[in-house]
Coordinates of C-alpha atoms and ligand atoms in Angstrom, one line a residue:
X1 CA 63.5 -26.8 8.7
X2 CA 62.3 -24.5 5.4
X3 CA 65.2 -25.4 4.2
X4 CA 64.1 -28.2 3.3
X5 CA 60.5 -28.6 4.2
X6 CA 58.8 -25.9 3.9
X7 CA 60.6 -24.0 0.4
X8 CA 59.2 -26.8 -2.7
X9 CA 60.3 -23.9 -4.4
X10 CA 63.4 -24.4 -5.4
X11 CA 62.4 -27.7 -6.8
X12 CA 63.6 -27.2 -10.8
X13 CA 60.7 -29.1 -11.7
X14 CA 61.0 -31.6 -15.3
X15 CA 57.9 -31.7 -17.0
X16 CA 57.9 -34.0 -20.3
X17 CA 60.8 -33.1 -21.7
X18 CA 61.1 -29.6 -20.6
X19 CA 64.1 -29.4 -17.9
X20 CA 62.8 -25.8 -16.2
X21 CA 64.7 -24.4 -13.4
X22 CA 64.1 -22.0 -11.1
X23 CA 64.2 -19.7 -9.0
X24 CA 62.4 -20.2 -4.2
X25 CA 61.4 -16.9 -5.2
X26 CA 61.2 -15.8 -8.7
X27 CA 61.3 -17.4 -11.5
X28 CA 63.8 -16.7 -14.1
X29 CA 63.0 -14.1 -15.3
X30 CA 65.6 -14.9 -18.8
X31 CA 63.7 -18.2 -18.8
X32 CA 60.7 -17.7 -19.7
X33 CA 59.6 -21.6 -18.8
X34 CA 61.6 -21.1 -15.9
X35 CA 59.0 -23.4 -13.2
X36 CA 59.6 -22.5 -9.8
X37 CA 56.6 -24.2 -6.8
X38 CA 57.2 -23.3 -3.7
X39 CA 55.7 -24.0 0.1
X40 CA 55.3 -20.7 2.4
X41 CA 55.1 -17.4 1.4
X42 CA 58.0 -15.5 4.2
X43 CA 57.8 -12.9 5.2
X44 CA 59.1 -9.8 3.9
X45 CA 58.4 -10.4 0.9
X46 CA 60.0 -11.5 -2.2
X47 CA 64.6 -11.9 -2.4
X48 CA 65.9 -11.6 -5.7
X49 CA 68.4 -15.1 -6.5
X50 CA 71.6 -15.4 -5.1
X51 CA 72.6 -16.6 -8.4
X52 CA 71.1 -17.9 -11.9
X53 CA 70.2 -21.1 -11.6
X54 CA 69.8 -22.2 -15.2
X55 CA 67.9 -24.8 -16.9
X56 CA 70.3 -28.1 -16.8
X57 CA 69.6 -31.1 -18.3
X58 CA 68.3 -34.7 -17.2
X59 CA 71.3 -36.3 -15.4
X60 CA 70.5 -39.4 -16.1
X61 CA 71.9 -40.0 -18.9
X62 CA 75.1 -39.7 -17.1
X63 CA 76.6 -37.4 -18.8
X64 CA 76.1 -34.1 -17.2
X65 CA 80.0 -32.2 -16.1
X66 CA 80.6 -32.5 -12.4
X67 CA 79.1 -28.9 -11.6
X68 CA 75.7 -29.5 -13.6
X69 CA 75.4 -31.9 -11.5
X70 CA 76.1 -30.7 -8.2
X71 CA 73.7 -27.7 -9.4
X72 CA 71.2 -29.3 -10.7
X73 CA 70.7 -31.2 -6.9
X74 CA 71.3 -28.3 -4.4
X75 CA 68.1 -26.6 -7.1
X76 CA 66.4 -30.8 -6.2
X77 CA 66.9 -30.8 -3.3
X78 CA 65.4 -27.5 -2.1
X79 CA 68.1 -26.1 -1.0
X80 CA 67.4 -22.8 -2.3
X81 CA 69.4 -20.2 -3.0
X82 CA 73.5 -21.2 -3.5
X83 CA 74.9 -19.5 -0.5
X84 CA 77.6 -16.9 -1.6
X85 CA 81.3 -18.9 -2.1
X86 CA 82.6 -14.8 -1.8
X87 CA 81.3 -14.7 1.5
X88 CA 81.6 -17.7 2.1
X89 CA 86.3 -18.0 1.9
X90 CA 86.0 -15.1 4.0
X91 CA 83.7 -16.2 7.5
X92 CA 86.2 -18.7 6.9
X93 CA 88.4 -18.4 9.0
X94 CA 85.9 -16.5 10.8
X95 CA 84.5 -19.5 11.6
X96 CA 88.3 -21.3 12.3
X97 CA 88.9 -18.7 14.3
X98 CA 85.6 -18.0 16.9
X99 CA 83.4 -21.5 15.9
X100 CA 85.8 -24.3 15.3
X101 CA 86.8 -24.8 18.8
X102 CA 83.3 -25.8 19.8
X103 CA 81.9 -26.8 16.6
X104 CA 84.5 -28.4 14.7
X105 CA 86.9 -27.4 12.0
X106 CA 83.5 -28.5 9.5
X107 CA 81.2 -27.6 11.5
X108 CA 80.1 -31.1 12.3
X109 CA 79.9 -30.9 15.5
X110 CA 83.2 -30.8 18.8
X111 CA 81.7 -29.7 23.0
X112 CA 78.8 -27.1 20.7
X113 CA 76.2 -29.8 18.4
X114 CA 76.8 -29.6 14.9
X115 CA 75.1 -27.0 12.8
X116 CA 74.7 -29.1 10.0
X117 CA 71.2 -30.5 11.9
X118 CA 70.8 -26.6 13.8
X119 CA 67.5 -25.6 12.7
X120 CA 68.7 -21.7 14.0
X121 CA 71.4 -22.9 9.7
X122 CA 68.3 -24.4 8.0
X123 CA 65.4 -21.4 8.9
X124 CA 68.1 -18.9 7.4
X125 CA 68.8 -17.8 4.0
X126 CA 70.8 -14.6 4.3
X127 CA 72.1 -14.1 7.9
X128 CA 68.3 -12.9 8.3
X129 CA 68.6 -15.2 11.2
X130 CA 71.5 -16.7 12.0
X131 CA 73.2 -12.9 12.4
X132 CA 71.0 -12.0 15.9
X133 CA 71.1 -15.1 16.9
X134 CA 75.6 -14.9 16.9
X135 CA 75.4 -11.4 17.8
X136 CA 73.4 -12.6 21.6
X137 CA 74.9 -16.4 21.6
X138 CA 72.7 -17.6 24.3
X139 CA 74.6 -17.9 26.8
X140 CA 73.8 -20.2 29.9
X141 CA 73.9 -22.1 27.6
X142 CA 77.3 -22.2 26.2
X143 CA 76.9 -20.3 22.7
X144 CA 79.3 -16.7 23.5
X145 CA 77.6 -13.5 22.1
X146 CA 79.5 -12.3 19.6
X147 CA 78.7 -9.5 18.2
X148 CA 81.9 -7.5 18.9
X149 CA 82.3 -9.2 15.5
X150 CA 80.2 -7.3 13.7
X151 CA 76.8 -7.8 11.2
X152 CA 79.5 -8.2 7.6
X153 CA 81.5 -10.9 8.7
X154 CA 78.6 -12.7 10.8
X155 CA 76.7 -12.7 7.7
X156 CA 79.9 -14.2 6.1
X157 CA 80.2 -16.7 7.8
X158 CA 76.2 -17.9 7.5
X159 CA 77.2 -18.0 3.6
X160 CA 80.8 -20.5 5.3
X161 CA 77.7 -23.2 7.2
X162 CA 75.2 -22.7 4.4
X163 CA 77.9 -23.9 1.9
X164 CA 79.1 -27.0 4.2
X165 CA 75.4 -27.6 4.3
X166 CA 74.8 -27.0 0.9
X167 CA 78.6 -29.7 0.1
X168 CA 77.0 -32.3 3.1
X169 CA 74.0 -32.4 0.7
X170 CA 75.4 -33.2 -2.2
X171 CA 78.1 -35.8 -1.1
X172 CA 77.0 -37.6 -4.1
X173 CA 78.3 -35.6 -7.2
X174 CA 81.8 -35.1 -5.4
X175 CA 82.3 -38.7 -4.7
X176 CA 84.5 -41.0 -6.4
X177 CA 82.4 -43.5 -8.0
X178 CA 84.4 -46.4 -7.2
X179 CA 84.1 -45.5 -2.5
X180 CA 80.6 -45.9 -3.4
X181 CA 79.8 -49.6 -3.6
X182 CA 82.7 -50.2 0.1
X183 CA 79.9 -50.0 2.5
X184 CA 78.0 -53.3 4.2
X185 CA 75.5 -54.5 2.4
X186 CA 74.0 -56.5 5.3
X187 CA 73.5 -53.6 7.3
X188 CA 72.9 -50.8 4.6
X189 CA 69.1 -54.1 3.9
X190 CA 68.7 -53.7 6.6
X191 CA 69.0 -49.5 7.8
X192 CA 66.3 -50.1 4.4
X193 CA 63.7 -52.6 6.2
X194 CA 63.8 -49.6 9.1
X195 CA 63.6 -46.9 7.2
X196 CA 62.3 -47.0 3.5
X197 CA 59.4 -49.7 3.3
X198 CA 57.0 -47.6 4.3
X199 CA 57.5 -46.4 0.9
X200 CA 59.3 -48.9 -1.6
X201 CA 60.0 -52.4 -2.2
X202 CA 63.4 -54.0 -3.1
X203 CA 60.9 -56.6 -4.9
X204 CA 58.0 -54.3 -5.8
X205 CA 58.6 -51.3 -6.8
X206 CA 62.7 -50.6 -6.5
X207 CA 62.8 -54.1 -7.6
X208 CA 66.0 -53.8 -10.6
X209 CA 67.1 -50.1 -9.2
X210 CA 70.9 -51.4 -8.6
X211 CA 70.2 -52.8 -12.3
X212 CA 68.5 -49.4 -13.4
X213 CA 71.3 -47.3 -12.1
X214 CA 75.0 -46.2 -12.3
X215 CA 76.2 -46.2 -8.1
X216 CA 76.9 -42.7 -8.7
X217 CA 73.2 -41.8 -9.4
X218 CA 71.8 -44.6 -7.1
X219 CA 73.2 -42.6 -4.5
X220 CA 71.8 -39.4 -6.7
X221 CA 68.3 -40.6 -6.6
X222 CA 68.3 -42.6 -3.1
X223 CA 69.2 -39.1 -1.7
X224 CA 66.5 -37.0 -3.9
X225 CA 65.0 -38.8 -6.4
X226 CA 64.8 -37.2 -10.0
X227 CA 61.8 -34.8 -10.6
X228 CA 61.0 -35.8 -14.2
X229 CA 58.3 -35.7 -14.8
X230 CA 56.0 -38.0 -14.5
X231 CA 53.6 -37.3 -12.4
X232 CA 54.5 -39.3 -8.8
X233 CA 56.9 -36.8 -9.0
X234 CA 55.3 -33.4 -9.9
X235 CA 53.8 -31.2 -7.0
X236 CA 50.4 -30.8 -6.7
X237 CA 48.2 -28.6 -5.6
X238 CA 44.7 -27.4 -4.7
X239 CA 43.5 -23.7 -5.3
X240 CA 41.0 -22.6 -4.2
X241 CA 38.6 -19.7 -5.7
X242 CA 36.0 -17.9 -5.7
X243 CA 34.2 -19.9 -9.5
X244 CA 36.0 -23.5 -6.9
X245 CA 38.3 -25.4 -6.3
X246 CA 40.8 -26.9 -9.2
X247 CA 43.6 -29.7 -7.9
X248 CA 46.7 -30.3 -9.9
X249 CA 49.7 -30.4 -11.0
X250 CA 52.0 -27.4 -10.7
X251 CA 53.5 -26.4 -13.7
X252 CA 54.2 -23.0 -13.0
X253 CA 54.4 -20.4 -9.9
X254 CA 56.5 -17.4 -8.9
X255 CA 55.8 -14.7 -6.1
X256 CA 52.6 -14.2 -7.9
X257 CA 50.8 -16.4 -10.0
X258 CA 50.9 -19.9 -10.4
X259 CA 50.0 -22.5 -13.4
X260 CA 48.4 -25.5 -13.1
X261 CA 47.1 -28.8 -15.2
X262 CA 44.0 -31.0 -13.7
X263 CA 43.5 -34.5 -15.2
X264 CA 42.6 -33.3 -18.0
X265 CA 44.8 -31.7 -19.1
X266 CA 44.0 -28.1 -19.3
X267 CA 45.3 -25.3 -18.5
X268 CA 44.6 -23.2 -15.4
X269 CA 46.4 -19.9 -14.2
X270 CA 46.4 -17.7 -11.4
X271 CA 47.1 -14.5 -9.6
X272 CA 48.2 -16.4 -6.1
X273 CA 46.7 -12.8 -4.1
X274 CA 43.2 -14.2 -6.1
X275 CA 43.8 -17.9 -4.5
X276 CA 44.2 -19.7 -1.6
X277 CA 46.6 -22.8 -3.1
X278 CA 47.6 -25.9 -1.1
X279 CA 50.9 -27.9 -2.2
X280 CA 51.5 -31.3 -1.9
X281 CA 55.2 -32.8 -2.7
X282 CA 55.4 -36.6 -2.7
X283 CA 59.3 -36.6 -2.5
X284 CA 58.3 -34.4 0.4
X285 CA 60.4 -37.2 3.2
X286 CA 63.0 -37.2 0.3
X287 CA 63.9 -33.1 0.7
X288 CA 64.4 -33.9 4.2
X289 CA 67.0 -37.4 3.8
X290 CA 70.1 -36.6 3.2
X291 CA 70.5 -34.2 6.3
X292 CA 69.4 -37.6 8.1
X293 CA 72.0 -39.5 6.5
X294 CA 75.2 -39.9 7.5
X295 CA 77.4 -41.2 5.9
X296 CA 77.9 -44.7 7.2
X297 CA 74.5 -44.8 6.3
X298 CA 75.3 -43.6 2.8
X299 CA 77.1 -46.3 2.0
X300 CA 76.2 -49.4 3.5
X301 CA 72.6 -48.3 1.4
X302 CA 73.9 -47.6 -2.2
X303 CA 75.8 -50.4 -1.7
X304 CA 73.0 -52.7 -0.9
X305 CA 70.7 -51.9 -3.4
X306 CA 73.6 -52.3 -6.2
X307 CA 72.5 -55.6 -5.9
X308 CA 69.0 -55.4 -5.9
X309 CA 69.2 -56.4 -9.3
Ligands
HEC1 C1 82.2 -21.5 23.7 C2 81.4 -22.9 22.8 C3 81.0 -22.3 21.9 C4 81.9 -21.1 20.9 C5 83.3 -20.8 21.0 C6 80.6 -21.2 19.4 N1 79.8 -21.6 20.4 FE1 78.3 -21.6 19.0 N2 77.1 -22.8 20.3 C7 78.2 -23.5 21.4 C8 77.3 -24.5 22.3 C9 77.1 -25.1 23.5 C10 75.0 -24.9 21.5 C11 73.8 -24.9 22.2 C12 73.1 -24.4 22.7 C13 72.4 -24.4 22.9 O1 72.2 -25.7 23.4 O2 71.3 -23.9 23.1 C14 75.5 -23.4 21.0 C15 74.6 -23.3 19.1 C16 75.0 -22.3 18.1 C17 73.4 -22.3 17.2 C18 72.5 -23.1 17.5 C19 72.1 -24.4 17.5 C20 70.9 -25.3 17.1 O3 70.0 -24.6 16.5 O4 71.2 -25.3 18.4 C21 74.7 -22.0 16.0 C22 74.0 -21.5 15.0 C23 75.6 -21.8 16.9 N3 76.5 -22.4 17.7 C24 76.4 -20.8 16.4 C25 77.8 -21.2 16.5 C26 78.7 -20.2 15.9 C27 78.5 -19.1 13.9 C28 79.7 -19.6 16.0 C29 81.2 -18.9 16.1 C30 81.2 -16.9 15.4 C31 79.5 -20.2 17.5 N4 78.6 -20.9 17.8 C32 80.1 -20.8 18.7 C33 79.5 -23.1 21.7 C34 79.5 -22.4 21.1
HEC2 C1 57.3 -41.8 2.9 C2 58.2 -41.7 2.1 C3 59.1 -42.1 1.0 C4 59.9 -42.7 1.8 C5 60.0 -43.3 3.4 C6 61.3 -43.2 1.2 N1 60.8 -43.1 -0.5 FE1 62.3 -43.3 -1.9 N2 60.9 -41.4 -3.0 C7 59.1 -41.6 -3.0 C8 58.8 -41.4 -3.6 C9 57.7 -40.6 -4.0 C10 59.6 -42.3 -4.4 C11 58.9 -41.6 -6.2 C12 58.5 -42.5 -6.2 C13 57.8 -42.7 -7.6 O1 58.4 -41.8 -9.4 O2 57.1 -43.8 -7.8 C14 60.9 -42.3 -4.6 C15 61.3 -42.8 -5.0 C16 62.5 -42.5 -4.3 C17 63.9 -43.9 -5.3 C18 64.1 -43.5 -7.2 C19 63.8 -44.1 -7.4 C20 63.0 -44.4 -10.1 O3 63.4 -45.0 -10.0 O4 64.5 -43.6 -9.6 C21 65.2 -44.3 -4.7 C22 66.4 -44.9 -5.8 C23 64.5 -43.8 -3.3 N3 63.0 -43.6 -3.2 C24 65.2 -44.4 -2.5 C25 64.9 -44.3 -1.4 C26 65.0 -45.2 -0.4 C27 67.3 -45.9 0.6 C28 64.9 -45.4 1.3 C29 65.3 -45.5 2.4 C30 66.1 -45.1 3.0 C31 63.4 -43.9 0.6 N4 63.9 -44.4 -0.5 C32 62.8 -43.7 1.4 C33 59.2 -42.0 -0.8 C34 59.2 -42.3 -0.3

């Protein structure tokens, strides 16, 4: 699941009041305060960003417009470069005609698997992995080859699929607030007890969470907590270089450079090629959560958490 687990990448880091946003591969050249953190190098080097991301205001106050919130969520979720909406639009009818019979009209599965959880898809960025897969298919398992559609149409399909995943992960940003609290609180409590108590407690760190957030924000932050600059949410790095090892909070990283602030507040900068970098993201668990969370569980959880006063 590279889109989440290997690319801490796109997480926009909210550093002490400065809203910084960036691309996975590349700090926005127009934003010299941009900070990007990156999990693993992608083979083949940098790819140009598909869409420029703008610094996002904090949505915690609820002031951000839905589109800005969606964009912020996308970045926070580590979803990577935004899918190409035009290509996705071209891909939609091609998908409907060639794939929907088996994978369902929204790619959520039929006699073929749900593609939103497909590692083939999550490991892919620009169709570079999916297109070859689709050309060859897996005929022995019932997935036909689609080489005859041609690279352009297959690339459009992959953009369509990436957009489906994105919409799925961004559910919280377009749901009607009034529909959020109609779940089964008891079932939500049970889900919480089973899944969340390894890290949280309703009487401890999440005490009062239902009073602190409006339902929509509760849903968003439950799926992916806001990267608000608090050390418990910042990506940490260990950098081993010629002069020894330094640990600290990542304030900037791109393909070439990494900048850390250590515990004493001292800022260090290196060329990435000179050092070995290990990143650790406290929000790693939450990055994968959106994909695993079923609609019903989400509604139940939000309904339950809203009662945690
Ligand atoms: C005749 C039914 C059928 C059609 C049509 C079909 N698929 Fe599939 N597809 C399958 C089956 C069955 C599998 C599971 C193969 C396996 O178990 O390895 C699969 C697997 C996949 C996977 C890999 C899922 C994973 O991660 O394991 C992707 C991606 C995919 N299909 C995309 C598409 C696309 C895009 C189209 C249209 C161009 C399409 N499929 C058309 C039946 C179909
Ligand atoms: C592996 C650990 C882990 C698991 C499991 C986990 N979380 Fe989190 N979660 C975190 C971390 C780390 C934070 C950031 C906490 C902080 O800054 O103090 C966080 C933050 C949150 C926040 C934001 C709180 C705030 O004040 O902004 C919510 C809500 C939340 N998690 C809900 C959940 C729910 C619901 C589940 C289960 C479905 C869950 N978490 C499972 C690690 C986890």
